mmCIF file of C-alpha atoms in Angstrom:
data_model
loop_
_atom_site.group_PDB
_atom_site.id
_atom_site.type_symbol
_atom_site.label_atom_id
_atom_site.label_comp_id
_atom_site.label_asym_id
_atom_site.label_seq_id
_atom_site.Cartn_x
_atom_site.Cartn_y
_atom_site.Cartn_z
ATOM 1 C CA MET A 1 -0.222 0.202 0.109
ATOM 2 C CA HIS A 2 2.905 2.385 0.384
ATOM 3 C CA ASN A 3 4.536 1.777 -3.000
ATOM 4 C CA ARG A 4 7.792 1.339 -1.591
ATOM 5 C CA ASN A 5 10.653 -0.962 -2.025
ATOM 6 C CA ARG A 6 10.527 -1.946 1.802
ATOM 7 C CA SER A 7 6.962 -2.447 1.241
ATOM 8 C CA PHE A 8 7.181 -4.790 -1.544
ATOM 9 C CA GLU A 9 9.920 -6.633 0.099
ATOM 10 C CA ALA A 10 7.978 -6.890 3.224
ATOM 11 C CA SER A 11 5.040 -8.165 1.643
ATOM 12 C CA ILE A 12 6.933 -10.907 -0.308
ATOM 13 C CA LYS A 13 8.371 -12.395 2.965
ATOM 14 C CA TYR A 14 4.988 -12.386 5.134
ATOM 15 C CA PHE A 15 3.545 -14.241 1.882
ATOM 16 C CA THR A 16 6.230 -16.856 1.475
ATOM 17 C CA MET A 17 6.760 -17.603 5.100
ATOM 18 C CA GLY A 18 2.894 -17.426 5.349
ATOM 19 C CA ALA A 19 2.886 -20.383 2.314
ATOM 20 C CA LEU A 20 5.419 -22.171 4.188
ATOM 21 C CA ALA A 21 3.567 -22.152 7.640
ATOM 22 C CA SER A 22 0.637 -23.135 5.869
ATOM 23 C CA GLY A 23 2.395 -26.479 4.279
ATOM 24 C CA PHE A 24 3.590 -27.137 7.639
ATOM 25 C CA TYR A 25 0.226 -26.925 9.091
ATOM 26 C CA ALA A 26 -1.166 -29.050 6.312
ATOM 27 C CA PHE A 27 1.442 -31.821 7.151
ATOM 28 C CA ALA A 28 1.260 -31.568 10.847
ATOM 29 C CA SER A 29 -2.784 -32.286 10.314
ATOM 30 C CA LEU A 30 -2.012 -35.202 7.906
ATOM 31 C CA LEU A 31 0.297 -37.008 10.309
ATOM 32 C CA PHE A 32 -1.896 -36.743 13.043
ATOM 33 C CA TYR A 33 -4.609 -38.202 10.747
ATOM 34 C CA TYR A 34 -2.727 -41.055 9.993
ATOM 35 C CA ALA A 35 -1.677 -41.480 13.539
ATOM 36 C CA THR A 36 -5.112 -40.921 15.235
ATOM 37 C CA GLY A 37 -7.728 -41.313 12.212
ATOM 38 C CA SER A 38 -9.113 -38.019 13.318
ATOM 39 C CA ILE A 39 -8.393 -34.142 12.775
ATOM 40 C CA GLU A 40 -10.640 -33.156 15.761
ATOM 41 C CA ILE A 41 -8.598 -32.102 18.558
ATOM 42 C CA HIS A 42 -9.974 -34.001 21.390
ATOM 43 C CA LYS A 43 -10.706 -37.056 19.446
ATOM 44 C CA MET A 44 -6.623 -37.046 18.727
ATOM 45 C CA ALA A 45 -6.238 -36.345 22.388
ATOM 46 C CA GLU A 46 -8.136 -39.333 23.460
ATOM 47 C CA VAL A 47 -6.327 -41.682 20.974
ATOM 48 C CA ILE A 48 -2.990 -40.227 21.725
ATOM 49 C CA THR A 49 -3.482 -40.713 25.196
ATOM 50 C CA ALA A 50 -5.031 -44.162 24.936
ATOM 51 C CA LYS A 51 -2.136 -45.341 22.848
ATOM 52 C CA ASP A 52 0.298 -43.851 25.662
ATOM 53 C CA PHE A 53 1.947 -42.482 22.920
ATOM 54 C CA GLN A 54 2.556 -45.434 20.775
ATOM 55 C CA GLY A 55 4.059 -44.379 17.629
ATOM 56 C CA MET A 56 5.614 -41.609 19.092
ATOM 57 C CA THR A 57 7.523 -40.805 15.967
ATOM 58 C CA ILE A 58 4.927 -39.827 13.967
ATOM 59 C CA VAL A 59 3.571 -37.927 16.444
ATOM 60 C CA LEU A 60 6.593 -36.062 17.568
ATOM 61 C CA THR A 61 7.098 -35.353 13.657
ATOM 62 C CA ALA A 62 3.700 -33.920 13.155
ATOM 63 C CA VAL A 63 4.300 -31.885 16.939
ATOM 64 C CA VAL A 64 7.221 -30.318 15.584
ATOM 65 C CA PHE A 65 5.593 -29.406 12.108
ATOM 66 C CA MET A 66 2.816 -28.023 13.871
ATOM 67 C CA ILE A 67 5.273 -25.793 16.129
ATOM 68 C CA GLY A 68 6.718 -24.688 12.910
ATOM 69 C CA ALA A 69 3.217 -23.533 11.781
ATOM 70 C CA LEU A 70 2.016 -21.862 15.153
ATOM 71 C CA GLY A 71 5.477 -20.692 15.688
ATOM 72 C CA PHE A 72 5.201 -18.358 12.315
ATOM 73 C CA LYS A 73 1.644 -17.081 13.446
ATOM 74 C CA LEU A 74 2.600 -16.150 16.817
ATOM 75 C CA SER A 75 6.132 -14.967 15.872
ATOM 76 C CA LEU A 76 8.352 -17.459 18.068
ATOM 77 C CA VAL A 77 11.964 -17.625 17.677
ATOM 78 C CA PRO A 78 13.511 -19.087 15.299
ATOM 79 C CA PHE A 79 10.347 -18.448 13.379
ATOM 80 C CA HIS A 80 9.963 -14.509 13.678
ATOM 81 C CA ILE A 81 12.295 -13.293 10.854
ATOM 82 C CA TRP A 82 9.307 -11.986 8.844
ATOM 83 C CA ALA A 83 7.921 -9.859 11.983
ATOM 84 C CA PRO A 84 10.671 -6.979 12.091
ATOM 85 C CA ASP A 85 10.549 -6.504 8.404
ATOM 86 C CA VAL A 86 6.727 -6.753 7.660
ATOM 87 C CA TYR A 87 5.950 -4.041 10.935
ATOM 88 C CA ASP A 88 8.979 -1.600 9.388
ATOM 89 C CA GLY A 89 6.774 -2.090 5.682
ATOM 90 C CA SER A 90 3.693 -1.656 7.094
ATOM 91 C CA SER A 91 1.595 1.699 8.023
ATOM 92 C CA SER A 92 1.426 1.972 11.770
ATOM 93 C CA ALA A 93 -2.295 1.151 11.830
ATOM 94 C CA LEU A 94 -1.638 -2.339 10.051
ATOM 95 C CA ALA A 95 1.518 -3.123 11.969
ATOM 96 C CA GLY A 96 -0.110 -2.626 15.455
ATOM 97 C CA PHE A 97 -3.343 -4.758 13.540
ATOM 98 C CA MET A 98 -0.732 -7.536 12.862
ATOM 99 C CA SER A 99 0.845 -7.537 16.149
ATOM 100 C CA ILE A 100 -2.460 -8.408 18.053
ATOM 101 C CA VAL A 101 -5.251 -9.763 16.002
ATOM 102 C CA PRO A 102 -3.395 -12.917 14.290
ATOM 103 C CA LYS A 103 -1.318 -13.380 17.311
ATOM 104 C CA ILE A 104 -4.504 -13.969 19.777
ATOM 105 C CA ALA A 105 -6.327 -16.245 17.288
ATOM 106 C CA GLY A 106 -3.045 -18.160 16.899
ATOM 107 C CA PHE A 107 -2.812 -18.571 20.865
ATOM 108 C CA ILE A 108 -6.132 -19.417 20.964
ATOM 109 C CA VAL A 109 -5.186 -22.586 18.618
ATOM 110 C CA ALA A 110 -2.227 -23.213 20.654
ATOM 111 C CA LEU A 111 -3.735 -23.140 24.011
ATOM 112 C CA ARG A 112 -5.858 -26.183 22.283
ATOM 113 C CA PHE A 113 -3.503 -27.896 21.004
ATOM 114 C CA PHE A 114 -0.709 -28.077 23.367
ATOM 115 C CA GLU A 115 -2.934 -28.667 26.195
ATOM 116 C CA ILE A 116 -3.294 -32.298 25.094
ATOM 117 C CA PHE A 117 0.550 -32.849 25.618
ATOM 118 C CA ILE A 118 1.058 -30.686 28.526
ATOM 119 C CA ALA A 119 -1.881 -32.095 30.429
ATOM 120 C CA VAL A 120 -0.447 -35.621 30.218
ATOM 121 C CA ASP A 121 3.234 -34.061 31.045
ATOM 122 C CA ASN A 122 4.800 -35.354 27.665
ATOM 123 C CA ILE A 123 8.249 -34.285 28.381
ATOM 124 C CA TRP A 124 9.438 -34.547 24.619
ATOM 125 C CA VAL A 125 6.763 -31.688 23.921
ATOM 126 C CA GLN A 126 7.403 -29.771 27.191
ATOM 127 C CA THR A 127 10.980 -29.711 26.620
ATOM 128 C CA ILE A 128 11.104 -28.309 23.124
ATOM 129 C CA LEU A 129 8.295 -25.663 24.220
ATOM 130 C CA TYR A 130 10.432 -24.579 27.160
ATOM 131 C CA ILE A 131 13.405 -24.005 24.713
ATOM 132 C CA ILE A 132 11.392 -22.060 22.179
ATOM 133 C CA VAL A 133 9.767 -19.937 25.287
ATOM 134 C CA VAL A 134 12.978 -19.080 26.925
ATOM 135 C CA ILE A 135 14.886 -18.345 23.723
ATOM 136 C CA THR A 136 12.079 -16.004 22.439
ATOM 137 C CA MET A 137 11.860 -14.347 25.795
ATOM 138 C CA THR A 138 15.494 -13.506 25.805
ATOM 139 C CA ILE A 139 16.756 -13.085 22.109
ATOM 140 C CA PRO A 140 14.686 -10.320 20.920
ATOM 141 C CA ASN A 141 15.226 -8.270 23.960
ATOM 142 C CA MET A 142 18.924 -8.178 22.951
ATOM 143 C CA ILE A 143 18.343 -7.490 19.615
ATOM 144 C CA ALA A 144 15.755 -4.792 20.371
ATOM 145 C CA LEU A 145 18.266 -2.630 22.199
ATOM 146 C CA VAL A 146 20.299 -1.868 19.212
ATOM 147 C CA GLN A 147 17.137 -0.916 16.714
ATOM 148 C CA THR A 148 17.283 2.812 15.503
ATOM 149 C CA ASP A 149 13.728 2.035 14.098
ATOM 150 C CA VAL A 150 10.979 2.524 16.457
ATOM 151 C CA LYS A 151 8.536 -0.197 14.619
ATOM 152 C CA ARG A 152 11.702 -2.706 14.158
ATOM 153 C CA MET A 153 12.118 -2.174 17.975
ATOM 154 C CA LEU A 154 8.284 -2.836 18.739
ATOM 155 C CA ALA A 155 7.972 -5.905 16.345
ATOM 156 C CA TYR A 156 10.994 -7.328 18.673
ATOM 157 C CA SER A 157 9.118 -6.676 21.477
ATOM 158 C CA SER A 158 5.845 -8.121 20.359
ATOM 159 C CA ILE A 159 8.250 -11.310 19.725
ATOM 160 C CA SER A 160 9.538 -11.274 23.302
ATOM 161 C CA HIS A 161 5.963 -10.887 24.597
ATOM 162 C CA ALA A 162 5.039 -13.728 22.564
ATOM 163 C CA GLY A 163 7.657 -16.067 24.818
ATOM 164 C CA PHE A 164 5.863 -14.727 27.951
ATOM 165 C CA ALA A 165 2.163 -15.496 26.557
ATOM 166 C CA MET A 166 3.546 -18.908 25.363
ATOM 167 C CA GLY A 167 4.965 -19.616 28.816
ATOM 168 C CA ALA A 168 1.334 -19.244 30.271
ATOM 169 C CA ILE A 169 0.681 -21.913 27.547
ATOM 170 C CA LEU A 170 3.386 -24.348 28.982
ATOM 171 C CA ILE A 171 2.207 -23.711 32.718
ATOM 172 C CA GLY A 172 -0.980 -25.293 31.546
ATOM 173 C CA THR A 173 -3.428 -24.376 34.550
ATOM 174 C CA THR A 174 -6.902 -22.496 34.508
ATOM 175 C CA GLN A 175 -4.889 -19.412 36.226
ATOM 176 C CA ALA A 176 -2.694 -19.465 33.833
ATOM 177 C CA THR A 177 -5.049 -19.219 30.870
ATOM 178 C CA SER A 178 -7.049 -16.715 32.835
ATOM 179 C CA ALA A 179 -3.632 -14.649 33.198
ATOM 180 C CA LEU A 180 -2.936 -15.220 29.314
ATOM 181 C CA PHE A 181 -6.456 -13.438 28.107
ATOM 182 C CA LEU A 182 -5.828 -10.901 30.526
ATOM 183 C CA TYR A 183 -2.344 -10.365 29.416
ATOM 184 C CA TRP A 184 -3.483 -9.838 25.890
ATOM 185 C CA ILE A 185 -6.175 -7.285 26.526
ATOM 186 C CA LEU A 186 -4.002 -5.095 28.214
ATOM 187 C CA PHE A 187 -1.410 -5.748 25.453
ATOM 188 C CA LEU A 188 -4.220 -4.950 22.777
ATOM 189 C CA PHE A 189 -4.024 -1.353 24.459
ATOM 190 C CA THR A 190 -0.635 -0.753 24.762
ATOM 191 C CA ASN A 191 0.638 -1.831 21.754
ATOM 192 C CA LEU A 192 -1.915 -0.151 19.545
ATOM 193 C CA GLY A 193 -1.367 2.622 21.830
ATOM 194 C CA SER A 194 2.447 2.097 20.745
ATOM 195 C CA PHE A 195 1.817 2.169 17.078
#
């Protein structure tokens, strides 16, 4: 919409990364359907826990691809590469919208999906998520310190906030879920005000 080189680059990055994330999501869904015979989350949870995670290789592969798909939507590290360039190439209003609305929807999906593994204390999935959460909380904050553009700094701040919100999903209690939604309501007002 700006008709600038940075805007073209940002739109191409967002489109290609979104297409890759869609492919990851489709492949993860295919693997889960193969392993469980359903694409409904509650039926997948029943089958996976009833089998006591037998055929874990397929399930873990599906989880890795799902983390890639949701990681793009939530801009978790290392799937965050698109966010600073897209926020910088967009108008302030659009960047503010993109930093909040798609992430809230993505976190609702992540909350529903990862509760399958967190409720049964699956150590493999929890370890992967712990690593992603810690890296997402730390590295973007350090990168934000050296930014000279405000939109890029806010983009890295938004990425770091995604790590904190993912930490609430990782805890997996009712209080953590309530805190997650309160956090996003407060983040909505502060982030829109910032942009």
